PDB file of C-alpha atoms in Angstrom:
ATOM      1  CA  MET A   1      78.249 247.145  17.797  1.00  0.00           C
ATOM      2  CA  ASN A   2      81.224 246.837  15.507  1.00  0.00           C
ATOM      3  CA  GLU A   3      82.270 243.789  13.533  1.00  0.00           C
ATOM      4  CA  ASN A   4      85.614 243.465  15.343  1.00  0.00           C
ATOM      5  CA  PHE A   5      83.936 243.383  18.763  1.00  0.00           C
ATOM      6  CA  GLU A   6      81.575 240.640  17.596  1.00  0.00           C
ATOM      7  CA  SER A   7      84.511 238.657  16.193  1.00  0.00           C
ATOM      8  CA  ILE A   8      86.251 238.769  19.556  1.00  0.00           C
ATOM      9  CA  GLN A   9      83.087 237.808  21.423  1.00  0.00           C
ATOM     10  CA  LEU A  10      81.618 235.171  19.107  1.00  0.00           C
ATOM     11  CA  ASP A  11      82.646 231.974  17.354  1.00  0.00           C
ATOM     12  CA  LYS A  12      81.001 233.027  14.112  1.00  0.00           C
ATOM     13  CA  GLU A  13      82.076 229.896  12.266  1.00  0.00           C
ATOM     14  CA  LEU A  14      80.266 227.690  14.785  1.00  0.00           C
ATOM     15  CA  LEU A  15      77.225 229.954  14.853  1.00  0.00           C
ATOM     16  CA  SER A  16      76.981 230.150  11.057  1.00  0.00           C
ATOM     17  CA  ASP A  17      77.149 226.363  10.934  1.00  0.00           C
ATOM     18  CA  TYR A  18      74.326 226.167  13.500  1.00  0.00           C
ATOM     19  CA  VAL A  19      72.171 228.541  11.441  1.00  0.00           C
ATOM     20  CA  GLN A  20      72.846 226.564   8.257  1.00  0.00           C
ATOM     21  CA  ARG A  21      72.117 223.197   9.836  1.00  0.00           C
ATOM     22  CA  LEU A  22      69.400 224.072  12.343  1.00  0.00           C
ATOM     23  CA  GLY A  23      67.868 227.317  11.146  1.00  0.00           C
ATOM     24  CA  HIS A  24      67.576 230.775  12.626  1.00  0.00           C
ATOM     25  CA  GLY A  25      64.645 229.853  14.884  1.00  0.00           C
ATOM     26  CA  VAL A  26      66.403 226.942  16.568  1.00  0.00           C
ATOM     27  CA  VAL A  27      69.553 229.014  17.134  1.00  0.00           C
ATOM     28  CA  LYS A  28      67.384 231.725  18.731  1.00  0.00           C
ATOM     29  CA  GLN A  29      65.771 229.072  20.970  1.00  0.00           C
ATOM     30  CA  MET A  30      69.195 227.749  21.964  1.00  0.00           C
ATOM     31  CA  PHE A  31      70.302 231.219  22.934  1.00  0.00           C
ATOM     32  CA  ASP A  32      67.083 231.948  24.827  1.00  0.00           C
ATOM     33  CA  LEU A  33      67.733 228.798  26.851  1.00  0.00           C
ATOM     34  CA  TYR A  34      71.305 229.969  27.519  1.00  0.00           C
ATOM     35  CA  ILE A  35      69.962 233.297  28.818  1.00  0.00           C
ATOM     36  CA  GLN A  36      67.601 231.463  31.194  1.00  0.00           C
ATOM     37  CA  GLN A  37      70.287 229.068  32.415  1.00  0.00           C
ATOM     38  CA  VAL A  38      73.082 231.617  32.747  1.00  0.00           C
ATOM     39  CA  ALA A  39      71.228 233.393  35.552  1.00  0.00           C
ATOM     40  CA  LEU A  40      71.318 230.111  37.493  1.00  0.00           C
ATOM     41  CA  TYR A  41      75.001 229.516  36.679  1.00  0.00           C
ATOM     42  CA  ILE A  42      75.992 232.985  37.858  1.00  0.00           C
ATOM     43  CA  ASN A  43      73.934 232.503  41.035  1.00  0.00           C
ATOM     44  CA  ASP A  44      75.686 229.189  41.669  1.00  0.00           C
ATOM     45  CA  ILE A  45      79.127 230.731  41.112  1.00  0.00           C
ATOM     46  CA  GLU A  46      78.217 233.531  43.496  1.00  0.00           C
ATOM     47  CA  SER A  47      76.974 231.062  46.123  1.00  0.00           C
ATOM     48  CA  SER A  48      80.206 229.080  45.931  1.00  0.00           C
ATOM     49  CA  LEU A  49      82.107 232.319  46.481  1.00  0.00           C
ATOM     50  CA  LEU A  50      79.985 233.274  49.488  1.00  0.00           C
ATOM     51  CA  CYS A  51      80.542 229.901  51.155  1.00  0.00           C
ATOM     52  CA  ASP A  52      84.226 229.970  50.092  1.00  0.00           C
ATOM     53  CA  ASN A  53      84.021 226.570  48.400  1.00  0.00           C
ATOM     54  CA  SER A  54      86.697 226.267  45.710  1.00  0.00           C
ATOM     55  CA  GLN A  55      85.440 222.922  44.448  1.00  0.00           C
ATOM     56  CA  LEU A  56      81.943 224.291  43.851  1.00  0.00           C
ATOM     57  CA  TRP A  57      83.448 227.425  42.270  1.00  0.00           C
ATOM     58  CA  GLN A  58      85.323 225.217  39.830  1.00  0.00           C
ATOM     59  CA  GLU A  59      82.283 223.040  39.071  1.00  0.00           C
ATOM     60  CA  HIS A  60      79.959 225.985  38.463  1.00  0.00           C
ATOM     61  CA  CYS A  61      82.493 227.839  36.321  1.00  0.00           C
ATOM     62  CA  HIS A  62      82.926 224.618  34.344  1.00  0.00           C
ATOM     63  CA  LYS A  63      79.167 224.323  33.722  1.00  0.00           C
ATOM     64  CA  MET A  64      78.866 227.923  32.577  1.00  0.00           C
ATOM     65  CA  LYS A  65      81.986 227.538  30.436  1.00  0.00           C
ATOM     66  CA  GLY A  66      80.359 224.628  28.612  1.00  0.00           C
ATOM     67  CA  ALA A  67      77.126 226.541  28.103  1.00  0.00           C
ATOM     68  CA  ALA A  68      78.959 229.608  26.779  1.00  0.00           C
ATOM     69  CA  GLY A  69      81.013 227.490  24.412  1.00  0.00           C
ATOM     70  CA  SER A  70      77.999 225.624  23.100  1.00  0.00           C
ATOM     71  CA  VAL A  71      76.305 228.865  22.004  1.00  0.00           C
ATOM     72  CA  GLY A  72      79.481 230.303  20.494  1.00  0.00           C
ATOM     73  CA  LEU A  73      80.389 232.855  23.170  1.00  0.00           C
ATOM     74  CA  LYS A  74      84.100 232.512  22.499  1.00  0.00           C
ATOM     75  CA  SER A  75      85.641 235.154  24.766  1.00  0.00           C
ATOM     76  CA  LEU A  76      83.290 234.329  27.642  1.00  0.00           C
ATOM     77  CA  HIS A  77      84.283 230.664  27.308  1.00  0.00           C
ATOM     78  CA  ILE A  78      87.953 231.659  27.578  1.00  0.00           C
ATOM     79  CA  ARG A  79      87.273 233.817  30.659  1.00  0.00           C
ATOM     80  CA  LEU A  80      85.427 230.972  32.381  1.00  0.00           C
ATOM     81  CA  LYS A  81      88.230 228.555  31.560  1.00  0.00           C
ATOM     82  CA  GLU A  82      90.603 230.863  33.441  1.00  0.00           C
ATOM     83  CA  MET A  83      88.152 231.342  36.318  1.00  0.00           C
ATOM     84  CA  GLU A  84      87.646 227.597  36.628  1.00  0.00           C
ATOM     85  CA  LYS A  85      91.354 227.077  37.277  1.00  0.00           C
ATOM     86  CA  THR A  86      92.002 230.136  39.429  1.00  0.00           C
ATOM     87  CA  THR A  87      93.801 229.853  42.733  1.00  0.00           C
ATOM     88  CA  MET A  88      92.827 233.364  43.816  1.00  0.00           C
ATOM     89  CA  GLY A  89      91.330 234.018  47.190  1.00  0.00           C
ATOM     90  CA  THR A  90      87.843 235.321  47.895  1.00  0.00           C
ATOM     91  CA  SER A  91      88.510 238.949  46.982  1.00  0.00           C
ATOM     92  CA  GLY A  92      90.126 237.964  43.677  1.00  0.00           C
ATOM     93  CA  LYS A  93      87.227 235.675  42.863  1.00  0.00           C
ATOM     94  CA  ALA A  94      84.755 238.417  43.781  1.00  0.00           C
ATOM     95  CA  GLN A  95      86.473 240.693  41.261  1.00  0.00           C
ATOM     96  CA  GLN A  96      86.386 237.937  38.640  1.00  0.00           C
ATOM     97  CA  LEU A  97      82.680 237.405  39.270  1.00  0.00           C
ATOM     98  CA  ALA A  98      81.920 241.120  38.902  1.00  0.00           C
ATOM     99  CA  GLU A  99      83.821 241.187  35.614  1.00  0.00           C
ATOM    100  CA  LEU A 100      82.092 237.987  34.484  1.00  0.00           C
ATOM    101  CA  LYS A 101      78.671 239.579  34.938  1.00  0.00           C
ATOM    102  CA  ILE A 102      79.678 242.526  32.751  1.00  0.00           C
ATOM    103  CA  HIS A 103      81.337 240.292  30.178  1.00  0.00           C
ATOM    104  CA  ASN A 104      78.266 238.063  30.003  1.00  0.00           C
ATOM    105  CA  LYS A 105      76.037 241.062  29.255  1.00  0.00           C
ATOM    106  CA  GLN A 106      78.434 242.190  26.534  1.00  0.00           C
ATOM    107  CA  ALA A 107      78.510 238.704  25.007  1.00  0.00           C
ATOM    108  CA  ILE A 108      74.713 238.497  25.021  1.00  0.00           C
ATOM    109  CA  ALA A 109      74.521 241.902  23.325  1.00  0.00           C
ATOM    110  CA  ALA A 110      77.053 240.798  20.682  1.00  0.00           C
ATOM    111  CA  PHE A 111      75.073 237.621  20.027  1.00  0.00           C
ATOM    112  CA  ASP A 112      71.779 239.499  19.770  1.00  0.00           C
ATOM    113  CA  ASP A 113      73.350 241.989  17.387  1.00  0.00           C
ATOM    114  CA  TRP A 114      74.803 239.196  15.252  1.00  0.00           C
ATOM    115  CA  LEU A 115      71.533 237.226  15.174  1.00  0.00           C
ATOM    116  CA  SER A 116      69.421 240.252  14.309  1.00  0.00           C
ATOM    117  CA  GLY A 117      71.820 241.038  11.464  1.00  0.00           C
ATOM    118  CA  LEU A 118      71.138 237.711   9.723  1.00  0.00           C
TER     119      LEU A 118
END
């Protein structure tokens, strides 16, 4: 993975501060928790789409946005901020969700690459 891609994906300043203050092991634990929780967040977003509930969509996108931001997933945080406020219909949201799943995998890969490079 190239440096530019990681820079787009990650808030390296925040993450470097975490590593300095908390240590590599704690940052790894934080990210492992994110990986566990994100499966639930994506499920919740998908459920809100299936029952066509815009309020739940917004709430679940908001939760995942906060989680992504707290572990330094900068571009994913931005995407979720846009999704949270969307006024698109079901098909537009379905497309956003499909893209979110891909983006999340890319962000996780960027984080793993960054962390293993420390």
